[in-house]
Amino acid sequence: MTVHTVEVPEDNAVFGQTTSAFASFGYSAAVRAHGLLFIAGTIGRSADGTIPDGIEEQTGIALRKIEEILRLEGLDMSALVDVTSYHVDIHQHLPGFVEAKRRLVEAPYPTWTIIGVSGLASPGLLVEIRATAAYPAAPR
């Protein structure tokens, strides 16, 4: 089995100083295996390291990070096949999440599982999103 680890460059404008988390916590932004791209949970921490207060902004940042990982692999958001999002105060934040998602995710839609949680890795984080994308099939 061939496994490819996706490296986000340290000078990446979308991730900014948050790229240090990969080494600090010992994980990869994404891994390609068996024609799929497994994207680690992304959060709404801004490139400068701050955490915005609102769910719409945090959702937008997290989705743009996923979009950037896809771009680094020559894919776009239409390659997503499965997404799971984890939400603090899900009932309060779901409308803002759905609004931000609507602006960035278009048909054909991936499967999506939404899970309420009591907390995430840092205080103030409201959403974390992990995703799986599929590479185009090779021509036969």
GROMACS .gro file of N, CA and C in nm:
model
  420
    1MET      N    1   0.084  -0.117   0.000
    1MET     CA    2   0.000   0.000   0.000
    1MET      C    3   0.089   0.124   0.000
    2THR      N    4   0.059   0.216  -0.090
    2THR     CA    5   0.131   0.342  -0.096
    2THR      C    6   0.052   0.447  -0.021
    3VAL      N    7   0.119   0.512   0.073
    3VAL     CA    8   0.057   0.618   0.152
    3VAL      C    9   0.138   0.745   0.129
    4HIS      N   10   0.067   0.853   0.104
    4HIS     CA   11   0.129   0.983   0.081
    4HIS      C   12   0.078   1.080   0.186
    5THR      N   13   0.167   1.145   0.258
    5THR     CA   14   0.130   1.244   0.357
    5THR      C   15   0.129   1.382   0.292
    6VAL      N   16   0.021   1.455   0.310
    6VAL     CA   17   0.011   1.590   0.256
    6VAL      C   18   0.078   1.687   0.353
    7GLU      N   19   0.172   1.762   0.302
    7GLU     CA   20   0.241   1.862   0.383
    7GLU      C   21   0.189   2.001   0.348
    8VAL      N   22   0.147   2.075   0.447
    8VAL     CA   23   0.105   2.213   0.426
    8VAL      C   24   0.228   2.300   0.449
    9PRO      N   25   0.271   2.376   0.348
    9PRO     CA   26   0.390   2.460   0.363
    9PRO      C   27   0.376   2.558   0.480
   10GLU      N   28   0.486   2.582   0.550
   10GLU     CA   29   0.483   2.674   0.665
   10GLU      C   30   0.440   2.814   0.627
   11ASP      N   31   0.464   2.855   0.503
   11ASP     CA   32   0.427   2.990   0.460
   11ASP      C   33   0.288   2.995   0.395
   12ASN      N   34   0.207   2.892   0.415
   12ASN     CA   35   0.074   2.887   0.355
   12ASN      C   36  -0.014   2.996   0.415
   13ALA      N   37  -0.072   3.081   0.329
   13ALA     CA   38  -0.152   3.195   0.374
   13ALA      C   39  -0.280   3.153   0.447
   14VAL      N   40  -0.341   3.042   0.409
   14VAL     CA   41  -0.466   2.998   0.471
   14VAL      C   42  -0.440   2.945   0.612
   15PHE      N   43  -0.335   2.868   0.630
   15PHE     CA   44  -0.304   2.808   0.760
   15PHE      C   45  -0.221   2.900   0.848
   16GLY      N   46  -0.133   2.981   0.787
   16GLY     CA   47  -0.050   3.073   0.864
   16GLY      C   48   0.029   3.001   0.973
   17GLN      N   49   0.034   3.061   1.091
   17GLN     CA   50   0.114   3.004   1.200
   17GLN      C   51   0.052   2.878   1.259
   18THR      N   52  -0.069   2.844   1.218
   18THR     CA   53  -0.132   2.723   1.272
   18THR      C   54  -0.069   2.595   1.217
   19THR      N   55   0.019   2.604   1.117
   19THR     CA   56   0.085   2.483   1.066
   19THR      C   57   0.173   2.419   1.173
   20SER      N   58   0.212   2.494   1.273
   20SER     CA   59   0.296   2.437   1.379
   20SER      C   60   0.223   2.329   1.458
   21ALA      N   61   0.091   2.327   1.454
   21ALA     CA   62   0.014   2.226   1.527
   21ALA      C   63   0.042   2.084   1.476
   22PHE      N   64   0.071   2.069   1.348
   22PHE     CA   65   0.096   1.936   1.292
   22PHE      C   66   0.213   1.869   1.364
   23ALA      N   67   0.324   1.940   1.377
   23ALA     CA   68   0.441   1.884   1.445
   23ALA      C   69   0.419   1.878   1.597
   24SER      N   70   0.360   1.983   1.652
   24SER     CA   71   0.340   1.989   1.797
   24SER      C   72   0.255   1.875   1.850
   25PHE      N   73   0.150   1.840   1.775
   25PHE     CA   74   0.058   1.735   1.819
   25PHE      C   75   0.082   1.603   1.747
   26GLY      N   76   0.178   1.599   1.655
   26GLY     CA   77   0.216   1.474   1.589
   26GLY      C   78   0.111   1.415   1.498
   27TYR      N   79   0.062   1.494   1.403
   27TYR     CA   80  -0.033   1.442   1.306
   27TYR      C   81  -0.013   1.511   1.172
   28SER      N   82  -0.073   1.453   1.067
   28SER     CA   83  -0.064   1.508   0.932
   28SER      C   84  -0.192   1.581   0.897
   29ALA      N   85  -0.181   1.681   0.814
   29ALA     CA   86  -0.300   1.754   0.767
   29ALA      C   87  -0.392   1.661   0.690
   30ALA      N   88  -0.332   1.573   0.612
   30ALA     CA   89  -0.409   1.477   0.532
   30ALA      C   90  -0.317   1.364   0.487
   31VAL      N   91  -0.379   1.251   0.458
   31VAL     CA   92  -0.306   1.135   0.410
   31VAL      C   93  -0.383   1.075   0.293
   32ARG      N   94  -0.308   1.045   0.184
   32ARG     CA   95  -0.369   0.982   0.067
   32ARG      C   96  -0.338   0.833   0.069
   33ALA      N   97  -0.444   0.753   0.055
   33ALA     CA   98  -0.429   0.607   0.048
   33ALA      C   99  -0.548   0.549  -0.026
   34HIS      N  100  -0.522   0.450  -0.111
   34HIS     CA  101  -0.628   0.377  -0.183
   34HIS      C  102  -0.723   0.469  -0.259
   35GLY      N  103  -0.671   0.575  -0.318
   35GLY     CA  104  -0.754   0.665  -0.399
   35GLY      C  105  -0.838   0.762  -0.318
   36LEU      N  106  -0.815   0.766  -0.186
   36LEU     CA  107  -0.891   0.857  -0.100
   36LEU      C  108  -0.795   0.951  -0.028
   37LEU      N  109  -0.845   1.068   0.006
   37LEU     CA  110  -0.770   1.165   0.084
   37LEU      C  111  -0.842   1.183   0.217
   38PHE      N  112  -0.774   1.146   0.325
   38PHE     CA  113  -0.830   1.155   0.460
   38PHE      C  114  -0.777   1.284   0.523
   39ILE      N  115  -0.866   1.378   0.548
   39ILE     CA  116  -0.828   1.510   0.598
   39ILE      C  117  -0.856   1.515   0.748
   40ALA      N  118  -0.754   1.549   0.824
   40ALA     CA  119  -0.766   1.558   0.970
   40ALA      C  120  -0.867   1.666   1.008
   41GLY      N  121  -0.916   1.657   1.129
   41GLY     CA  122  -1.008   1.758   1.179
   41GLY      C  123  -0.948   1.897   1.167
   42THR      N  124  -1.023   1.987   1.109
   42THR     CA  125  -0.978   2.126   1.095
   42THR      C  126  -1.066   2.213   1.182
   43ILE      N  127  -1.007   2.317   1.237
   43ILE     CA  128  -1.078   2.405   1.328
   43ILE      C  129  -1.079   2.547   1.274
   44GLY      N  130  -1.157   2.631   1.338
   44GLY     CA  131  -1.172   2.769   1.294
   44GLY      C  132  -1.074   2.865   1.357
   45ARG      N  133  -0.951   2.822   1.375
   45ARG     CA  134  -0.846   2.911   1.426
   45ARG      C  135  -0.790   2.987   1.307
   46SER      N  136  -0.787   3.119   1.318
   46SER     CA  137  -0.737   3.205   1.210
   46SER      C  138  -0.589   3.181   1.185
   47ALA      N  139  -0.542   3.225   1.070
   47ALA     CA  140  -0.401   3.209   1.032
   47ALA      C  141  -0.307   3.273   1.134
   48ASP      N  142  -0.354   3.378   1.204
   48ASP     CA  143  -0.270   3.443   1.305
   48ASP      C  144  -0.279   3.374   1.441
   49GLY      N  145  -0.353   3.265   1.450
   49GLY     CA  146  -0.362   3.189   1.573
   49GLY      C  147  -0.480   3.223   1.663
   50THR      N  148  -0.553   3.328   1.630
   50THR     CA  149  -0.667   3.366   1.713
   50THR      C  150  -0.790   3.282   1.679
   51ILE      N  151  -0.883   3.278   1.774
   51ILE     CA  152  -1.007   3.205   1.754
   51ILE      C  153  -1.121   3.307   1.750
   52PRO      N  154  -1.186   3.322   1.635
   52PRO     CA  155  -1.299   3.415   1.626
   52PRO      C  156  -1.413   3.370   1.718
   53ASP      N  157  -1.496   3.462   1.760
   53ASP     CA  158  -1.607   3.432   1.851
   53ASP      C  159  -1.723   3.361   1.782
   54GLY      N  160  -1.749   3.390   1.654
   54GLY     CA  161  -1.871   3.343   1.590
   54GLY      C  162  -1.859   3.210   1.517
   55ILE      N  163  -1.968   3.136   1.518
   55ILE     CA  164  -1.972   3.006   1.451
   55ILE      C  165  -1.956   3.020   1.299
   56GLU      N  166  -2.017   3.123   1.239
   56GLU     CA  167  -2.005   3.136   1.094
   56GLU      C  168  -1.861   3.159   1.052
   57GLU      N  169  -1.790   3.243   1.125
   57GLU     CA  170  -1.650   3.271   1.089
   57GLU      C  171  -1.564   3.147   1.114
   58GLN      N  172  -1.583   3.079   1.227
   58GLN     CA  173  -1.506   2.958   1.255
   58GLN      C  174  -1.533   2.851   1.150
   59THR      N  175  -1.658   2.835   1.112
   59THR     CA  176  -1.693   2.736   1.009
   59THR      C  177  -1.626   2.771   0.877
   60GLY      N  178  -1.633   2.897   0.840
   60GLY     CA  179  -1.571   2.942   0.714
   60GLY      C  180  -1.421   2.916   0.712
   61ILE      N  181  -1.353   2.944   0.822
   61ILE     CA  182  -1.209   2.920   0.829
   61ILE      C  183  -1.179   2.771   0.816
   62ALA      N  184  -1.253   2.688   0.891
   62ALA     CA  185  -1.230   2.543   0.886
   62ALA      C  186  -1.253   2.489   0.745
   63LEU      N  187  -1.360   2.533   0.680
   63LEU     CA  188  -1.389   2.485   0.545
   63LEU      C  189  -1.286   2.536   0.444
   64ARG      N  190  -1.237   2.658   0.462
   64ARG     CA  191  -1.133   2.709   0.372
   64ARG      C  192  -1.002   2.631   0.389
   65LYS      N  193  -0.975   2.584   0.511
   65LYS     CA  194  -0.856   2.501   0.532
   65LYS      C  195  -0.872   2.367   0.459
   66ILE      N  196  -0.991   2.310   0.466
   66ILE     CA  197  -1.017   2.187   0.390
   66ILE      C  198  -1.002   2.212   0.241
   67GLU      N  199  -1.057   2.322   0.195
   67GLU     CA  200  -1.047   2.359   0.054
   67GLU      C  201  -0.900   2.375   0.013
   68GLU      N  202  -0.818   2.432   0.100
   68GLU     CA  203  -0.676   2.451   0.071
   68GLU      C  204  -0.602   2.317   0.064
   69ILE      N  205  -0.632   2.225   0.154
   69ILE     CA  206  -0.570   2.092   0.148
   69ILE      C  207  -0.608   2.023   0.017
   70LEU      N  208  -0.734   2.035  -0.020
   70LEU     CA  209  -0.778   1.977  -0.148
   70LEU      C  210  -0.702   2.041  -0.264
   71ARG      N  211  -0.687   2.173  -0.262
   71ARG     CA  212  -0.615   2.244  -0.368
   71ARG      C  213  -0.471   2.195  -0.378
   72LEU      N  214  -0.405   2.174  -0.263
   72LEU     CA  215  -0.267   2.126  -0.264
   72LEU      C  216  -0.256   1.990  -0.332
   73GLU      N  217  -0.365   1.914  -0.333
   73GLU     CA  218  -0.368   1.782  -0.395
   73GLU      C  219  -0.433   1.784  -0.534
   74GLY      N  220  -0.458   1.903  -0.589
   74GLY     CA  221  -0.516   1.914  -0.723
   74GLY      C  222  -0.666   1.883  -0.726
   75LEU      N  223  -0.732   1.896  -0.612
   75LEU     CA  224  -0.876   1.867  -0.602
   75LEU      C  225  -0.951   1.993  -0.563
   76ASP      N  226  -1.083   1.985  -0.565
   76ASP     CA  227  -1.165   2.093  -0.514
   76ASP      C  228  -1.274   2.035  -0.424
   77MET      N  229  -1.362   2.120  -0.374
   77MET     CA  230  -1.464   2.076  -0.277
   77MET      C  231  -1.557   1.969  -0.334
   78SER      N  232  -1.569   1.961  -0.465
   78SER     CA  233  -1.657   1.859  -0.523
   78SER      C  234  -1.600   1.718  -0.505
   79ALA      N  235  -1.473   1.706  -0.465
   79ALA     CA  236  -1.412   1.575  -0.441
   79ALA      C  237  -1.451   1.517  -0.305
   80LEU      N  238  -1.511   1.598  -0.219
   80LEU     CA  239  -1.550   1.548  -0.086
   80LEU      C  240  -1.656   1.440  -0.101
   81VAL      N  241  -1.638   1.330  -0.027
   81VAL     CA  242  -1.738   1.223  -0.029
   81VAL      C  243  -1.799   1.200   0.109
   82ASP      N  244  -1.727   1.235   0.215
   82ASP     CA  245  -1.778   1.212   0.350
   82ASP      C  246  -1.720   1.318   0.443
   83VAL      N  247  -1.806   1.378   0.524
   83VAL     CA  248  -1.764   1.484   0.616
   83VAL      C  249  -1.830   1.458   0.751
   84THR      N  250  -1.753   1.481   0.857
   84THR     CA  251  -1.808   1.476   0.992
   84THR      C  252  -1.771   1.607   1.061
   85SER      N  253  -1.870   1.671   1.123
   85SER     CA  254  -1.841   1.793   1.198
   85SER      C  255  -1.884   1.775   1.342
   86TYR      N  256  -1.803   1.832   1.430
   86TYR     CA  257  -1.823   1.823   1.575
   86TYR      C  258  -1.854   1.963   1.626
   87HIS      N  259  -1.962   1.975   1.703
   87HIS     CA  260  -2.014   2.107   1.740
   87HIS      C  261  -2.033   2.121   1.890
   88VAL      N  262  -1.981   2.230   1.945
   88VAL     CA  263  -2.009   2.269   2.083
   88VAL      C  264  -2.138   2.351   2.078
   89ASP      N  265  -2.230   2.327   2.171
   89ASP     CA  266  -2.359   2.398   2.174
   89ASP      C  267  -2.429   2.388   2.038
   90ILE      N  268  -2.445   2.265   1.993
   90ILE     CA  269  -2.496   2.237   1.858
   90ILE      C  270  -2.629   2.306   1.829
   91HIS      N  271  -2.721   2.306   1.922
   91HIS     CA  272  -2.853   2.364   1.895
   91HIS      C  273  -2.845   2.516   1.878
   92GLN      N  274  -2.759   2.578   1.952
   92GLN     CA  275  -2.741   2.723   1.940
   92GLN      C  276  -2.669   2.760   1.811
   93HIS      N  277  -2.569   2.682   1.772
   93HIS     CA  278  -2.482   2.720   1.661
   93HIS      C  279  -2.518   2.660   1.525
   94LEU      N  280  -2.608   2.564   1.522
   94LEU     CA  281  -2.639   2.497   1.396
   94LEU      C  282  -2.685   2.593   1.286
   95PRO      N  283  -2.774   2.690   1.313
   95PRO     CA  284  -2.815   2.780   1.203
   95PRO      C  285  -2.697   2.856   1.141
   96GLY      N  286  -2.605   2.907   1.222
   96GLY     CA  287  -2.489   2.978   1.169
   96GLY      C  288  -2.395   2.887   1.093
   97PHE      N  289  -2.380   2.764   1.142
   97PHE     CA  290  -2.298   2.666   1.074
   97PHE      C  291  -2.356   2.635   0.936
   98VAL      N  292  -2.486   2.610   0.931
   98VAL     CA  293  -2.552   2.576   0.804
   98VAL      C  294  -2.538   2.692   0.705
   99GLU      N  295  -2.550   2.814   0.753
   99GLU     CA  296  -2.538   2.931   0.664
   99GLU      C  297  -2.396   2.939   0.606
  100ALA      N  298  -2.294   2.923   0.687
  100ALA     CA  299  -2.156   2.928   0.638
  100ALA      C  300  -2.128   2.812   0.543
  101LYS      N  301  -2.178   2.694   0.578
  101LYS     CA  302  -2.160   2.575   0.493
  101LYS      C  303  -2.226   2.596   0.357
  102ARG      N  304  -2.343   2.656   0.357
  102ARG     CA  305  -2.416   2.682   0.232
  102ARG      C  306  -2.335   2.769   0.137
  103ARG      N  307  -2.257   2.862   0.190
  103ARG     CA  308  -2.177   2.952   0.106
  103ARG      C  309  -2.057   2.882   0.044
  104LEU      N  310  -2.008   2.774   0.107
  104LEU     CA  311  -1.882   2.714   0.062
  104LEU      C  312  -1.894   2.573   0.006
  105VAL      N  313  -2.004   2.505   0.030
  105VAL     CA  314  -2.019   2.367  -0.017
  105VAL      C  315  -2.138   2.362  -0.113
  106GLU      N  316  -2.111   2.319  -0.236
  106GLU     CA  317  -2.214   2.314  -0.340
  106GLU      C  318  -2.242   2.170  -0.380
  107ALA      N  319  -2.354   2.150  -0.448
  107ALA     CA  320  -2.389   2.018  -0.502
  107ALA      C  321  -2.286   1.980  -0.608
  108PRO      N  322  -2.254   1.854  -0.620
  108PRO     CA  323  -2.311   1.739  -0.549
  108PRO      C  324  -2.256   1.734  -0.406
  109TYR      N  325  -2.343   1.717  -0.309
  109TYR     CA  326  -2.305   1.721  -0.169
  109TYR      C  327  -2.246   1.589  -0.123
  110PRO      N  328  -2.147   1.598  -0.033
  110PRO     CA  329  -2.095   1.475   0.028
  110PRO      C  330  -2.191   1.428   0.137
  111THR      N  331  -2.172   1.307   0.186
  111THR     CA  332  -2.244   1.269   0.307
  111THR      C  333  -2.191   1.357   0.419
  112TRP      N  334  -2.274   1.380   0.521
  112TRP     CA  335  -2.231   1.469   0.628
  112TRP      C  336  -2.294   1.423   0.758
  113THR      N  337  -2.212   1.401   0.859
  113THR     CA  338  -2.259   1.365   0.992
  113THR      C  339  -2.226   1.481   1.086
  114ILE      N  340  -2.326   1.524   1.163
  114ILE     CA  341  -2.311   1.636   1.256
  114ILE      C  342  -2.324   1.581   1.398
  115ILE      N  343  -2.222   1.603   1.481
  115ILE     CA  344  -2.219   1.547   1.616
  115ILE      C  345  -2.200   1.660   1.717
  116GLY      N  346  -2.282   1.660   1.821
  116GLY     CA  347  -2.267   1.754   1.930
  116GLY      C  348  -2.165   1.701   2.031
  117VAL      N  349  -2.077   1.789   2.077
  117VAL     CA  350  -1.975   1.751   2.175
  117VAL      C  351  -1.974   1.853   2.289
  118SER      N  352  -1.915   1.814   2.402
  118SER     CA  353  -1.909   1.905   2.516
  118SER      C  354  -1.795   2.005   2.505
  119GLY      N  355  -1.695   1.975   2.424
  119GLY     CA  356  -1.584   2.068   2.408
  119GLY      C  357  -1.488   2.019   2.302
  120LEU      N  358  -1.400   2.110   2.260
  120LEU     CA  359  -1.295   2.079   2.162
  120LEU      C  360  -1.159   2.111   2.224
  121ALA      N  361  -1.052   2.100   2.148
  121ALA     CA  362  -0.915   2.107   2.199
  121ALA      C  363  -0.878   2.237   2.271
  122SER      N  364  -0.934   2.348   2.228
  122SER     CA  365  -0.902   2.478   2.289
  122SER      C  366  -1.031   2.549   2.329
  123PRO      N  367  -1.029   2.620   2.441
  123PRO     CA  368  -1.146   2.698   2.479
  123PRO      C  369  -1.181   2.797   2.368
  124GLY      N  370  -1.308   2.813   2.342
  124GLY     CA  371  -1.353   2.906   2.238
  124GLY      C  372  -1.379   2.841   2.104
  125LEU      N  373  -1.324   2.723   2.081
  125LEU     CA  374  -1.353   2.654   1.955
  125LEU      C  375  -1.496   2.602   1.958
  126LEU      N  376  -1.567   2.623   1.848
  126LEU     CA  377  -1.708   2.585   1.839
  126LEU      C  378  -1.733   2.471   1.742
  127VAL      N  379  -1.639   2.449   1.648
  127VAL     CA  380  -1.660   2.347   1.545
  127VAL      C  381  -1.526   2.290   1.500
  128GLU      N  382  -1.527   2.161   1.471
  128GLU     CA  383  -1.413   2.093   1.409
  128GLU      C  384  -1.470   2.006   1.299
  129ILE      N  385  -1.404   2.008   1.182
  129ILE     CA  386  -1.456   1.936   1.066
  129ILE      C  387  -1.347   1.846   1.010
  130ARG      N  388  -1.381   1.717   0.992
  130ARG     CA  389  -1.290   1.622   0.927
  130ARG      C  390  -1.358   1.575   0.800
  131ALA      N  391  -1.279   1.535   0.702
  131ALA     CA  392  -1.338   1.502   0.573
  131ALA      C  393  -1.258   1.394   0.501
  132THR      N  394  -1.326   1.330   0.408
  132THR     CA  395  -1.263   1.235   0.317
  132THR      C  396  -1.301   1.276   0.175
  133ALA      N  397  -1.201   1.279   0.089
  133ALA     CA  398  -1.223   1.312  -0.052
  133ALA      C  399  -1.177   1.194  -0.137
  134ALA      N  400  -1.230   1.186  -0.258
  134ALA     CA  401  -1.191   1.082  -0.352
  134ALA      C  402  -1.119   1.144  -0.471
  135TYR      N  403  -1.010   1.082  -0.513
  135TYR     CA  404  -0.939   1.125  -0.632
  135TYR      C  405  -1.015   1.073  -0.754
  136PRO      N  406  -1.008   1.145  -0.864
  136PRO     CA  407  -1.076   1.096  -0.985
  136PRO      C  408  -1.022   0.958  -1.025
  137ALA      N  409  -1.109   0.876  -1.074
  137ALA     CA  410  -1.067   0.742  -1.120
  137ALA      C  411  -0.977   0.756  -1.242
  138ALA      N  412  -0.880   0.670  -1.251
  138ALA     CA  413  -0.790   0.672  -1.367
  138ALA      C  414  -0.868   0.626  -1.489
  139PRO      N  415  -0.843   0.690  -1.604
  139PRO     CA  416  -0.912   0.646  -1.727
  139PRO      C  417  -0.875   0.503  -1.760
  140ARG      N  418  -0.974   0.430  -1.812
  140ARG     CA  419  -0.950   0.290  -1.848
  140ARG      C  420  -0.928   0.274  -1.994
   0.00000   0.00000   0.00000
